[in-house]
CSV table of C-alpha atoms (C1' of nucleotides) in Angstrom, one decimal:
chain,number,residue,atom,x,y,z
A,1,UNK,CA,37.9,12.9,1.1
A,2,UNK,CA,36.1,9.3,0.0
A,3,UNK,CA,38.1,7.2,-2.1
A,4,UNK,CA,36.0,4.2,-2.6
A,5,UNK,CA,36.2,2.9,-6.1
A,6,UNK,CA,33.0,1.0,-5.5
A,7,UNK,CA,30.7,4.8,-4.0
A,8,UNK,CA,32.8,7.1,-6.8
A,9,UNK,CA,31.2,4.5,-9.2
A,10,UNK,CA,27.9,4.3,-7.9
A,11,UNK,CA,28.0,8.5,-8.3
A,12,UNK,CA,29.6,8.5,-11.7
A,13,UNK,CA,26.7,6.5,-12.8
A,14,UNK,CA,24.5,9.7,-12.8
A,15,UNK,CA,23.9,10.6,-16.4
A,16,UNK,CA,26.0,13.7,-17.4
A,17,UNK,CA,27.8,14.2,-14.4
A,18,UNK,CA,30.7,16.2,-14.3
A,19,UNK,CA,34.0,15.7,-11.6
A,20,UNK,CA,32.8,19.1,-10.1
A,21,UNK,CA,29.8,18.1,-9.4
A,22,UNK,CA,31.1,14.1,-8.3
A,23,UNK,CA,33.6,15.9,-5.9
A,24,UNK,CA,31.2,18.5,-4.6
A,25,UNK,CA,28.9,15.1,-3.6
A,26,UNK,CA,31.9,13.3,-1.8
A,27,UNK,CA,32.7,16.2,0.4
A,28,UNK,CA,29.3,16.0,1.7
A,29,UNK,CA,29.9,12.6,2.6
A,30,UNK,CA,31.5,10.6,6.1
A,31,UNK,CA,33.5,7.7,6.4
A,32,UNK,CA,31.9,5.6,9.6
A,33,UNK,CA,33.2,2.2,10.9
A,34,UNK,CA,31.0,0.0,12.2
A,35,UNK,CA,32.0,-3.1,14.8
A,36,UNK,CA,30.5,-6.2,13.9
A,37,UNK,CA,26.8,-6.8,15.6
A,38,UNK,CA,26.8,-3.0,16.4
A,39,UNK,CA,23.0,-1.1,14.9
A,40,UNK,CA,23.8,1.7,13.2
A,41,UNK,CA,19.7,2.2,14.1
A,42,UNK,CA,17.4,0.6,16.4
A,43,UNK,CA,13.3,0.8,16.9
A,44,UNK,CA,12.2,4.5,18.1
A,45,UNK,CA,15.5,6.3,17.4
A,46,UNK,CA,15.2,9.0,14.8
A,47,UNK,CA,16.9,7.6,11.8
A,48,UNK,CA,20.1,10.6,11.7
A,49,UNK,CA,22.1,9.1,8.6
A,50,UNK,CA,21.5,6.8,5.4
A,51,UNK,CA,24.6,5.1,4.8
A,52,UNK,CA,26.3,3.3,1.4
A,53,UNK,CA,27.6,-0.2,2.1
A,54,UNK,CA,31.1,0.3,1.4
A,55,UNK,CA,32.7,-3.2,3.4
A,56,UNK,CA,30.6,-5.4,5.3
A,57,UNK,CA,27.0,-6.7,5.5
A,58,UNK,CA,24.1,-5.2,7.1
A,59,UNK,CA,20.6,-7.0,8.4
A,60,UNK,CA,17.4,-4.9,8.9
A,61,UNK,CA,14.8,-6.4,10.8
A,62,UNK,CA,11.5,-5.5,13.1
A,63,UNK,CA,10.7,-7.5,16.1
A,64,UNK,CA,6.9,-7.9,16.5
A,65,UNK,CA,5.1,-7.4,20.1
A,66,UNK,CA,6.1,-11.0,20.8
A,67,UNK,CA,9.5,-10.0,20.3
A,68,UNK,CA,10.0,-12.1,17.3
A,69,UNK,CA,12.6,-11.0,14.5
A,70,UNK,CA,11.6,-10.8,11.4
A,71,UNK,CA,14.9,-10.1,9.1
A,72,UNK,CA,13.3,-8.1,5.9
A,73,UNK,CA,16.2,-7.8,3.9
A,74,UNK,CA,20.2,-7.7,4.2
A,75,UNK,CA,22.4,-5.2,2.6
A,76,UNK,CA,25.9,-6.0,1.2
A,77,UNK,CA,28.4,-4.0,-0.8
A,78,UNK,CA,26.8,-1.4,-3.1
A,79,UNK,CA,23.4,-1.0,-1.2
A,80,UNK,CA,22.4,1.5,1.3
A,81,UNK,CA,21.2,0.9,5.0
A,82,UNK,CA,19.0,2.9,6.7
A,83,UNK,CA,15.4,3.9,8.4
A,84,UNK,CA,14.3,5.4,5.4
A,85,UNK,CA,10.8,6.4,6.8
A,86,UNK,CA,12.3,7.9,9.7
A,87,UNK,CA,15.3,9.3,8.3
A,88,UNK,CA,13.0,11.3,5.5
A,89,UNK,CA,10.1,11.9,7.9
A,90,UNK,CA,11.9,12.4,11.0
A,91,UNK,CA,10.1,10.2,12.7
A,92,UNK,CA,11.1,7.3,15.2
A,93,UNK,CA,12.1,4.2,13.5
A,94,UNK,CA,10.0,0.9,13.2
A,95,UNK,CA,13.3,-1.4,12.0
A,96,UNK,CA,17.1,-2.5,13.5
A,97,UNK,CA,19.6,-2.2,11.2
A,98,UNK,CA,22.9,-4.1,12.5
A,99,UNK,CA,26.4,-5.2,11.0
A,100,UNK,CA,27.0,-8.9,10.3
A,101,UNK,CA,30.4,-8.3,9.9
A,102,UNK,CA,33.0,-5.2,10.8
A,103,UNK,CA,31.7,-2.5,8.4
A,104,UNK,CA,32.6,0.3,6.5
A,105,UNK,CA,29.7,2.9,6.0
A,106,UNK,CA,29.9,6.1,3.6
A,107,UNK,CA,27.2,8.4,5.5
A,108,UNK,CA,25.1,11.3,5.0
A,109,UNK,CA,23.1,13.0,7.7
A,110,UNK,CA,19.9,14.4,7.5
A,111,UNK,CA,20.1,18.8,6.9
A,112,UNK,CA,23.3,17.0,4.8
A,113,UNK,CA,21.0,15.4,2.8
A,114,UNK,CA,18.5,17.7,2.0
A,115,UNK,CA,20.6,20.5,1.3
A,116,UNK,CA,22.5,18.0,-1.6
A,117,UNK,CA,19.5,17.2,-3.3
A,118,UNK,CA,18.5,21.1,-4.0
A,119,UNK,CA,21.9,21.5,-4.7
A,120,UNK,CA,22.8,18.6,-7.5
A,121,UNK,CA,20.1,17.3,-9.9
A,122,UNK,CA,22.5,14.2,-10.4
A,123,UNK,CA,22.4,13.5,-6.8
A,124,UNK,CA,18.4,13.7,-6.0
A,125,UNK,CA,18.3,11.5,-9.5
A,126,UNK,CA,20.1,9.0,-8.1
A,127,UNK,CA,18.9,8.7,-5.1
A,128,UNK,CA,15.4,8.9,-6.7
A,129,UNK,CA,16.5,6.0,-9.5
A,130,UNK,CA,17.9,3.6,-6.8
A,131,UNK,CA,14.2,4.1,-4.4
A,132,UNK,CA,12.3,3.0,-7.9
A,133,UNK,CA,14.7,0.4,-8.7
A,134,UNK,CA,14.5,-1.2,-5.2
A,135,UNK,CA,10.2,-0.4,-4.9
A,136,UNK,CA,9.9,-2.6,-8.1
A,137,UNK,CA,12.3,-5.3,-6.8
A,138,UNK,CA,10.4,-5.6,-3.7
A,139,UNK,CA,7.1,-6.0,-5.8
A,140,UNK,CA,8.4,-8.4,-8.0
A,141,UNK,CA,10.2,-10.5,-4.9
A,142,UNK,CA,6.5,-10.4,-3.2
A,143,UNK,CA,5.0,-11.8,-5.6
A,144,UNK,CA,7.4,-14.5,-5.3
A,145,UNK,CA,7.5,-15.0,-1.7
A,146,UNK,CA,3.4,-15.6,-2.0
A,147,UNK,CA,3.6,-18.8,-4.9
A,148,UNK,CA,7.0,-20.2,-3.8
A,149,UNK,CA,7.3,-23.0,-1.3
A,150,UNK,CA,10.2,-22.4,1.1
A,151,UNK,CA,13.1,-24.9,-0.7
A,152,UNK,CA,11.9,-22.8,-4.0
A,153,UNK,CA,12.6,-19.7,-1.8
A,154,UNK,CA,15.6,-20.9,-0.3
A,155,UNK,CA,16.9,-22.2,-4.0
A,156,UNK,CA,15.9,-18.5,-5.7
A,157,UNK,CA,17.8,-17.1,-3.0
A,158,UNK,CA,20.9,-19.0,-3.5
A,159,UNK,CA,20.7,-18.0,-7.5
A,160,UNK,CA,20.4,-14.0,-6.8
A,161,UNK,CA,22.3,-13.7,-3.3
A,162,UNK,CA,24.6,-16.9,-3.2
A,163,UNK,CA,26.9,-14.8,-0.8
A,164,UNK,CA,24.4,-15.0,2.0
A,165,UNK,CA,24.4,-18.6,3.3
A,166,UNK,CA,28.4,-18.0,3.5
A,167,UNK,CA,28.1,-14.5,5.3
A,168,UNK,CA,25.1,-14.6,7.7
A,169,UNK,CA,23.8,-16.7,10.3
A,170,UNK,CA,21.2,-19.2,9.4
A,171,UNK,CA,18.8,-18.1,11.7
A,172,UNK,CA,19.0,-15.0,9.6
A,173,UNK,CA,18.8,-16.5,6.7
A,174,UNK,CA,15.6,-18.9,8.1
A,175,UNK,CA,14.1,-15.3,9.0
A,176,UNK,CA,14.8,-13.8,6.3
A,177,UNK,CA,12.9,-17.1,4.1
A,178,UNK,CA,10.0,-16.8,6.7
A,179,UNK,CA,10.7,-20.0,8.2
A,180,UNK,CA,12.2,-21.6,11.4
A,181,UNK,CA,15.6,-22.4,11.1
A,182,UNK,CA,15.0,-25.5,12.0
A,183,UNK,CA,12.8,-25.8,8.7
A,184,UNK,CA,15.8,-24.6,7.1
A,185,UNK,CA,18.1,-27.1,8.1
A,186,UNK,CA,15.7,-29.8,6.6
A,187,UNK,CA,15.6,-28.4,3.5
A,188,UNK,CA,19.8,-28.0,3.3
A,189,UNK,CA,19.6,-31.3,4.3
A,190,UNK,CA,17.1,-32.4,1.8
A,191,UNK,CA,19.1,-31.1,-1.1
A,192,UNK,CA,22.4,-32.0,0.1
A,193,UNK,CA,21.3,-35.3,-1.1
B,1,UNK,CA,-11.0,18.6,-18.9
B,2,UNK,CA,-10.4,16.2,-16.1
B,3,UNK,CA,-12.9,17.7,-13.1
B,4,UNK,CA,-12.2,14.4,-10.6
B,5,UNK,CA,-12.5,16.0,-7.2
B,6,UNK,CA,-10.4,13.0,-6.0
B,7,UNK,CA,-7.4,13.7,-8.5
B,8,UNK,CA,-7.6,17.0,-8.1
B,9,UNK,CA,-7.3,16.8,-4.2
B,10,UNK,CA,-4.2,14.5,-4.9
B,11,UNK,CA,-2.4,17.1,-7.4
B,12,UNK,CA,-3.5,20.2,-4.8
B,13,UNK,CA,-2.1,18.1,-2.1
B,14,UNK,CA,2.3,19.0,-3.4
B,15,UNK,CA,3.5,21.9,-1.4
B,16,UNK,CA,2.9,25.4,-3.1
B,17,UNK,CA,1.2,24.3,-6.4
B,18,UNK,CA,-0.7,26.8,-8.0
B,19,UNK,CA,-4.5,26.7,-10.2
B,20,UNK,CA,-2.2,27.4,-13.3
B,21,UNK,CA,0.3,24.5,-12.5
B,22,UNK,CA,-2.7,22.5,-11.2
B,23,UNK,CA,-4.7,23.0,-14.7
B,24,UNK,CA,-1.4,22.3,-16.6
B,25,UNK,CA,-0.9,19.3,-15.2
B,26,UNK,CA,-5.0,17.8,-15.6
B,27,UNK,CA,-4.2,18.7,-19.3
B,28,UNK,CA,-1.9,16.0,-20.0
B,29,UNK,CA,-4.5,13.5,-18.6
B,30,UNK,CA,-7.2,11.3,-20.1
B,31,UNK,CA,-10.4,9.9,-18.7
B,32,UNK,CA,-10.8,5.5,-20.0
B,33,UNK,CA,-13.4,3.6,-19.3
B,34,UNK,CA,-12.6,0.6,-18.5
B,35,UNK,CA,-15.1,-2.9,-18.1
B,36,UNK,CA,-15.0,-5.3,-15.6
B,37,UNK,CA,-12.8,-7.9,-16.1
B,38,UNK,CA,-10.7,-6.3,-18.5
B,39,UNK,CA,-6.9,-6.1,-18.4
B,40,UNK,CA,-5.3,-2.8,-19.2
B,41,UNK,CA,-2.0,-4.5,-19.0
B,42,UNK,CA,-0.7,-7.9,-20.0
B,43,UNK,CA,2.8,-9.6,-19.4
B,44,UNK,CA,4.9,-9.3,-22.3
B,45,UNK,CA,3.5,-5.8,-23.7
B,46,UNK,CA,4.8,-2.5,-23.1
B,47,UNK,CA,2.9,-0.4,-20.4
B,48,UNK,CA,1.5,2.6,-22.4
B,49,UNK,CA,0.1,4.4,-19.3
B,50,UNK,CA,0.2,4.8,-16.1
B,51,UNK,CA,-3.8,5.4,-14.3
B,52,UNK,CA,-5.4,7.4,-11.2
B,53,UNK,CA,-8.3,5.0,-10.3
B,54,UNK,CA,-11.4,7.4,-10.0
B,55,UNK,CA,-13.5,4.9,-9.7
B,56,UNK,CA,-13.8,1.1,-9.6
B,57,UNK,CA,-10.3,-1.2,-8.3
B,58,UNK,CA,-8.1,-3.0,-10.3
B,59,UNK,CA,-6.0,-6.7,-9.0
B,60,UNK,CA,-2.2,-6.6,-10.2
B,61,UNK,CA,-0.5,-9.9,-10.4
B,62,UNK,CA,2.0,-12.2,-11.7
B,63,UNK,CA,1.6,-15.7,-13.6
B,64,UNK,CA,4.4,-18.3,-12.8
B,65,UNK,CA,5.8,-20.9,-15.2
B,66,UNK,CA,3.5,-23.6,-14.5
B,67,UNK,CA,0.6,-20.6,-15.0
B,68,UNK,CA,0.1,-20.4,-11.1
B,69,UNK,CA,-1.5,-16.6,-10.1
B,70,UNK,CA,-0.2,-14.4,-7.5
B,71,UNK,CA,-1.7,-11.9,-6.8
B,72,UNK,CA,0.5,-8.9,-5.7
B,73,UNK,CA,-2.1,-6.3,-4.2
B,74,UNK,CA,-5.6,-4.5,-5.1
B,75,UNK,CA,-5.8,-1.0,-6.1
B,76,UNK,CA,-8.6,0.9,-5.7
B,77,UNK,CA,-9.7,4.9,-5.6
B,78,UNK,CA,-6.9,7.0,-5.2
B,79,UNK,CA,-3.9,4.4,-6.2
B,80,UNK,CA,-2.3,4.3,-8.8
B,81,UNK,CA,-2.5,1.6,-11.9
B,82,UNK,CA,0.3,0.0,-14.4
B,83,UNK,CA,3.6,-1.6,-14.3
B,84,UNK,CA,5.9,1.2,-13.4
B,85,UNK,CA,9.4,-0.7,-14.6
B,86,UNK,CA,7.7,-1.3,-17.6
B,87,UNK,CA,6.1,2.1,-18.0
B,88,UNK,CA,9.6,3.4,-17.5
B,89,UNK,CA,11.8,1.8,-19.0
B,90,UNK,CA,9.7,0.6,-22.0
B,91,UNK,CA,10.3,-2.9,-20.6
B,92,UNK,CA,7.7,-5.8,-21.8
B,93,UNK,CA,5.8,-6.1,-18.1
B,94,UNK,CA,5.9,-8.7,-15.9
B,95,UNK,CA,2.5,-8.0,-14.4
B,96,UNK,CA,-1.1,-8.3,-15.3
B,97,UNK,CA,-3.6,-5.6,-14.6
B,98,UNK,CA,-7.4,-6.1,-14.1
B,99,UNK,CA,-10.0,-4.2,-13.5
B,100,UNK,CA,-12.3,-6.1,-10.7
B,101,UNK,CA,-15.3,-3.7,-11.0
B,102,UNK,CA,-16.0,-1.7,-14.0
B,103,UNK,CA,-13.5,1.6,-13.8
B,104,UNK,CA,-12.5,5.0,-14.1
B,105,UNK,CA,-9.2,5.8,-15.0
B,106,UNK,CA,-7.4,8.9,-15.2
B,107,UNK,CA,-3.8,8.1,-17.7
B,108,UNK,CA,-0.9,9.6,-19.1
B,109,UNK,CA,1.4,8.1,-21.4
B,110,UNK,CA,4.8,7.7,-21.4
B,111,UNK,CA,5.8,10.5,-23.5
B,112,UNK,CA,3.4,12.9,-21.9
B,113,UNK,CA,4.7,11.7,-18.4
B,114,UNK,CA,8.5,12.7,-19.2
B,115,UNK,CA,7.6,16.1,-20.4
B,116,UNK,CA,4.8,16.6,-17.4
B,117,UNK,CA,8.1,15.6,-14.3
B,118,UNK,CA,10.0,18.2,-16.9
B,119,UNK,CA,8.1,21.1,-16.5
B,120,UNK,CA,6.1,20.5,-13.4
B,121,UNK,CA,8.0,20.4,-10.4
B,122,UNK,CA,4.8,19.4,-8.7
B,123,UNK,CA,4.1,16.5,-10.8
B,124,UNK,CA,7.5,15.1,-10.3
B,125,UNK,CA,7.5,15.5,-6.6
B,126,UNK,CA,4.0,14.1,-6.3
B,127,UNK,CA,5.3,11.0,-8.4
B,128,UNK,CA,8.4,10.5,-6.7
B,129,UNK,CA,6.7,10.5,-3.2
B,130,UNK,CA,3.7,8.3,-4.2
B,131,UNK,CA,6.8,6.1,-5.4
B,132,UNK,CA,9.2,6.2,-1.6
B,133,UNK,CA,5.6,6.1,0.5
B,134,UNK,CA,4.9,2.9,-1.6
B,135,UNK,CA,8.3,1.6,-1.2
B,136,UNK,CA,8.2,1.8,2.8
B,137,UNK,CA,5.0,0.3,3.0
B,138,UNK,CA,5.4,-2.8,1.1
B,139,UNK,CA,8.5,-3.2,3.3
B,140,UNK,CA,6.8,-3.0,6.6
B,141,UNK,CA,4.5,-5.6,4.8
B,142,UNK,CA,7.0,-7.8,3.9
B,143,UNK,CA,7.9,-7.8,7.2
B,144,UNK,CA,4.9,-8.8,9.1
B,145,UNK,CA,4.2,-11.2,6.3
B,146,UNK,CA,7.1,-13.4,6.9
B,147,UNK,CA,6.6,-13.2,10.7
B,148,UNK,CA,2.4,-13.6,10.7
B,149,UNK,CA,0.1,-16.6,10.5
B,150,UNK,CA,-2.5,-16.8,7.7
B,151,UNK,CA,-4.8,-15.6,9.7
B,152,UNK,CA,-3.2,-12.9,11.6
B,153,UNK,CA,-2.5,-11.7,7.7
B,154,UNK,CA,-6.3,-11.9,6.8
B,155,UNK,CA,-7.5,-9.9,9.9
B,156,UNK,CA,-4.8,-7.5,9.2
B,157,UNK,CA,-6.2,-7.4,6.0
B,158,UNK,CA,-9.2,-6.6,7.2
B,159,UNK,CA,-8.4,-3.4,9.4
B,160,UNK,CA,-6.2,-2.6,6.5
B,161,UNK,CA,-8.8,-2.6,4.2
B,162,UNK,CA,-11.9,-3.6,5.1
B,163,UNK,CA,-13.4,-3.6,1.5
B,164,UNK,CA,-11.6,-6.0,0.1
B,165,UNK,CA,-13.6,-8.9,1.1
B,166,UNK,CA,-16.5,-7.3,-0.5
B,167,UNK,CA,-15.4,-6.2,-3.6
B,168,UNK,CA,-12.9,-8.8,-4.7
B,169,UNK,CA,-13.7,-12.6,-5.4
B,170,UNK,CA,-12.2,-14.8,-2.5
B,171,UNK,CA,-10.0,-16.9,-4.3
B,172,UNK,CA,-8.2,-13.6,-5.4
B,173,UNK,CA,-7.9,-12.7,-1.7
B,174,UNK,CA,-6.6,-15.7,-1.0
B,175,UNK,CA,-3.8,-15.7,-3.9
B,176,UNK,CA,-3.3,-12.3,-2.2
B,177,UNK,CA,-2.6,-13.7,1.2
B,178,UNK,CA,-0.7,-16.5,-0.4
B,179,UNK,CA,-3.1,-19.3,0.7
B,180,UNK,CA,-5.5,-21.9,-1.6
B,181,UNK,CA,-8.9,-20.6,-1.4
B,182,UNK,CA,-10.2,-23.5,1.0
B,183,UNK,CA,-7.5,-22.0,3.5
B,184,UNK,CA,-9.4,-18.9,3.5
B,185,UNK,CA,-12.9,-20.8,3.3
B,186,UNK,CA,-11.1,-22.2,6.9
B,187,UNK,CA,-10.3,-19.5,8.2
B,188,UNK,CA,-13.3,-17.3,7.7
B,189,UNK,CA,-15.2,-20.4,9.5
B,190,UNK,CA,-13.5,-20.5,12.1
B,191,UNK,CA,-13.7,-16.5,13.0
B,192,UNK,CA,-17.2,-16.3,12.4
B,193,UNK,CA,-17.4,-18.5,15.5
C,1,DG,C1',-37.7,-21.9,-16.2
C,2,DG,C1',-33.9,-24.6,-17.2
C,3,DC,C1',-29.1,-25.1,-17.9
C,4,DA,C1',-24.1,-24.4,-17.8
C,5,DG,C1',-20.6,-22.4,-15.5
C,6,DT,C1',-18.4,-20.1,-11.7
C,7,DC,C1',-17.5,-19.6,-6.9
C,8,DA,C1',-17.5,-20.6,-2.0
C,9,DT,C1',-17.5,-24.1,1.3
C,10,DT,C1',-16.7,-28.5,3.5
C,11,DG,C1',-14.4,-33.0,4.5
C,12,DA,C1',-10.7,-36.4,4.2
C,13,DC,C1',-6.2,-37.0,3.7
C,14,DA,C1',-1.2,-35.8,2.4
C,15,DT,C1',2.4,-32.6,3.0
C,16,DT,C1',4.8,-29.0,4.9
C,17,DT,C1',6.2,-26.4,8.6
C,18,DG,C1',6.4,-25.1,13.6
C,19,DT,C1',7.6,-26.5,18.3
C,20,DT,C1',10.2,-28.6,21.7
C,21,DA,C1',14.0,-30.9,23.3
C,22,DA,C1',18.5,-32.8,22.9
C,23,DG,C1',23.0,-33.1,21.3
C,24,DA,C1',26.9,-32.1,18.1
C,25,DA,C1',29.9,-28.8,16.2
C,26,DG,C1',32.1,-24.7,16.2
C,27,DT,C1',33.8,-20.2,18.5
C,28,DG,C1',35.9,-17.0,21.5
C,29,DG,C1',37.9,-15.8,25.9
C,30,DT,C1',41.0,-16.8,29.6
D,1,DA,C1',43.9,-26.5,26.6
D,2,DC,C1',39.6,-25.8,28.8
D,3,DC,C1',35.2,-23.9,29.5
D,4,DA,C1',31.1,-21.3,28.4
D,5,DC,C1',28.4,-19.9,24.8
D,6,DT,C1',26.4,-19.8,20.4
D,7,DT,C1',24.9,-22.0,16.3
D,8,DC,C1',23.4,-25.7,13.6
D,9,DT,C1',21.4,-30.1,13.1
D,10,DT,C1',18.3,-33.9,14.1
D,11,DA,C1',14.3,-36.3,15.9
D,12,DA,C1',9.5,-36.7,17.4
D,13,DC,C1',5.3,-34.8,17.6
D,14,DA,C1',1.7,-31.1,16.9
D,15,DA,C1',-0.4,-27.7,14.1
D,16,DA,C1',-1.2,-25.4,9.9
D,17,DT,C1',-1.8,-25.5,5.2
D,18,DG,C1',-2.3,-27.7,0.6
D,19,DT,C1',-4.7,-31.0,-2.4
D,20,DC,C1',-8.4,-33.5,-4.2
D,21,DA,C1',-13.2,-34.3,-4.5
D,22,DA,C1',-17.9,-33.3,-3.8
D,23,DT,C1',-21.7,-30.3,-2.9
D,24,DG,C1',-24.6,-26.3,-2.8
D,25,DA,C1',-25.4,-21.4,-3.9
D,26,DC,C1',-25.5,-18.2,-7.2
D,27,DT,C1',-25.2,-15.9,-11.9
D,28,DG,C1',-25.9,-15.1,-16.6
D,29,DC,C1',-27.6,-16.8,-20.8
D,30,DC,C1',-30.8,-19.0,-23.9
DNA sequence: GGCAGTCATTGACATTTGTTAAGAAGTGGT
DNA sequence: ACCACTTCTTAACAAATGTCAATGACTGCC
C-alpha cells in the first residue's frame, strides 16, 4: 500500500473525491527504486510505466544523430517521468529518462493504466488536468526560450527552479539552457561579480 | 449549420461517433469571419472562444516587457485557435492571436464548451487528445530547438511546413525561429546558393 | 502617377556563443 | 593516502548572430 504524503496529496486534489475511490487508485499503484544514473527508459524501448516523482530527480533528454544530448526538461518531486508518446501509443520511445540522484518512483503500467481511467473519473481528470497544465507551461516557456538571451534564461531559471544548479550537473543544466557549458560558466562567472 | 468538410472529418475522426452525436456536436458551433490582420485575442482579456481554422492561419505570440514579439507558432487549416489557459480558466491571456490572412473560424464559447465535453464523450476525447498530441510535439520541438543551429531550424521548418514562408511575413518567421529578420535574410542567401 | 509606408535585403561592426585545449577542483574506489 | 576519473572553469580563437544604417522593391492610398 503507498503512503507517500506528497502522491496521496497529489490524488486528494481531484475535486470530489472520496477515500474509496483515493484507496482504490493507490492499489493500482508500485513502489520502484531507482539507483542513481539508472534510465527508467531509453530511445526505442516501449515506454511500460509512467511514474510520479516521489524522492529524487529525473532528466529526460534525446540525443540527435550526432549523438548530442539535448536535456528537455528535469523532473523533481511532485512531477511525473515518462515516454509519454510511447507509453500512450505503444510505440518505441524517442527520449532517455535517467535519475540524477537515488529515486523513489510511484508507477503505473500500461493495461494498469487504462483500465484506471474507465474505472475513476477523478483519476482520467487528473491525469488529463496535469497534461493541460504542463502543454500551456511548455508554450509559455517557448516563448521565452525564443526572446531571452542565455544569462536571462539562466536567471529565469534560477527564480522558478532554484534547486537545479544545486542538484544537477552543469552540463545538464548548460543543456538544458541550450548552451555549452562552457557558455555557462561565463555567465556564473559574470554574475558572481 | 456548420457544413465544413474539414471539421467535420476532424469530429468523424473519435472512435464510434455517430451522425446524431456528430450533428449535436456542429450545433454548439459558430462560423466568424475574421479580416486580415485582426486579433481575435489580446493579452489581458478573457478568451471567449476557442476556433477550428477553416480557412486562412492565424500567428500566436507573446509581447515581453520592453514590447519585444515572440512569436510562439502559426496555425493554419485544421488547428486549433485561442489561449486555452485563459479559455479555461477564465484567466486574462498572456497571448495575442492574429489572423495573417483573412479567416474562417469555426468557435465555441466557454459555456457551450463545458456542457459540449459534458454530454459528448466524443467531443471531450477529441479535445483532450488534440490537447496530449500537442503537448508531445512541442516537446520534441523544444528539443531539437535547443540542440539545432538557426539554420538547421529554418530548413526544418521548411519540411515541417513548407507554407509558412509563403504565407507569413519574414520577420514573423524569424521571431518564430528566434532570430532578427536579417538573420533569416542571411540565411535564405546563403541556401539559395 | 506620385507618395508614404512597410518589408526584405545587404553591409559593417559589435556582441554573444561555440570550439578547442588546458588545468584546477572535486569525487570515488582501492 | 593515492590514483583515475569526472566535472567545472578559464583562456584564446573562430563562428554565428544581433544591431544599426542604408537601400531597393513593393503596396496601398490619394
Amino acid at each position: 500500500m503507498i503512503t507517500s504524503p506528497l502522491f496521496l496529496k497529489f490524488i486528494r486534489s481531484a475535486p470530489d473525491v472520496k477515500e474509496e475511490e483515493v484507496t482504490m487508485i493507490l492499489d493500482h499503484f508500485t513502489i520502484l527504486q531507482v539507483k542513481a544514473k539508472d534510465h527508467t527508459v531509453r530511445e526505442g524501448e516501449i515506454c511500460k510505466h509512467i511514474g510520479f516523482v516521489n524522492k529524487g530527480c529525473f532528466s529526460y533528454y534525446t540525443l540527435s544523430e550526432s549523438g548530442r544530448k539535448s536535456i528537455i526538461h528535469f523532473a523533481f518531486e511532485d512531477w511525473w517521468t515518462g515516454d509519454l508518446q510511447s507509453f500512450l501509443k505503444r510505440q518505441p520511445a524517442t527520449t532517455y529518462w535517467q535519475a540524477l540522484e537515488e529515486a523513489e518512483l510511484i508507477t503505473i503500467n500500461r493495461s494498469d493504466f487504462e483500465h484506471l481511467c474507465k474505472i475513476s473519473q477523478a483519476f482520467k481528470y487528473l491525469f488529463d488536468l496535469k497534461t493541460q497544465t504542463a502543454y500551456i507551461k511548455i508554450l509559455n516557456k517557448s516563448a521565452k526560450d525564443k526572446s531571452e538571451t542565455a544569462e536571462e534564461k539562466y536567471l529565469r531559471m534560477l527564480e522558478e527552479y532554484p534547486q537545479i544548479i544545486q542538484r544537477v550537473p552543469h552540463y545538464d543544466v548548460a543543456s538544458y539552457l541550450g548552451i555549452a557549458p562552457e557558455s555557462l560558466s561565463r555567465i556564473r562567472n559574470k554574475i558572481s561579480k
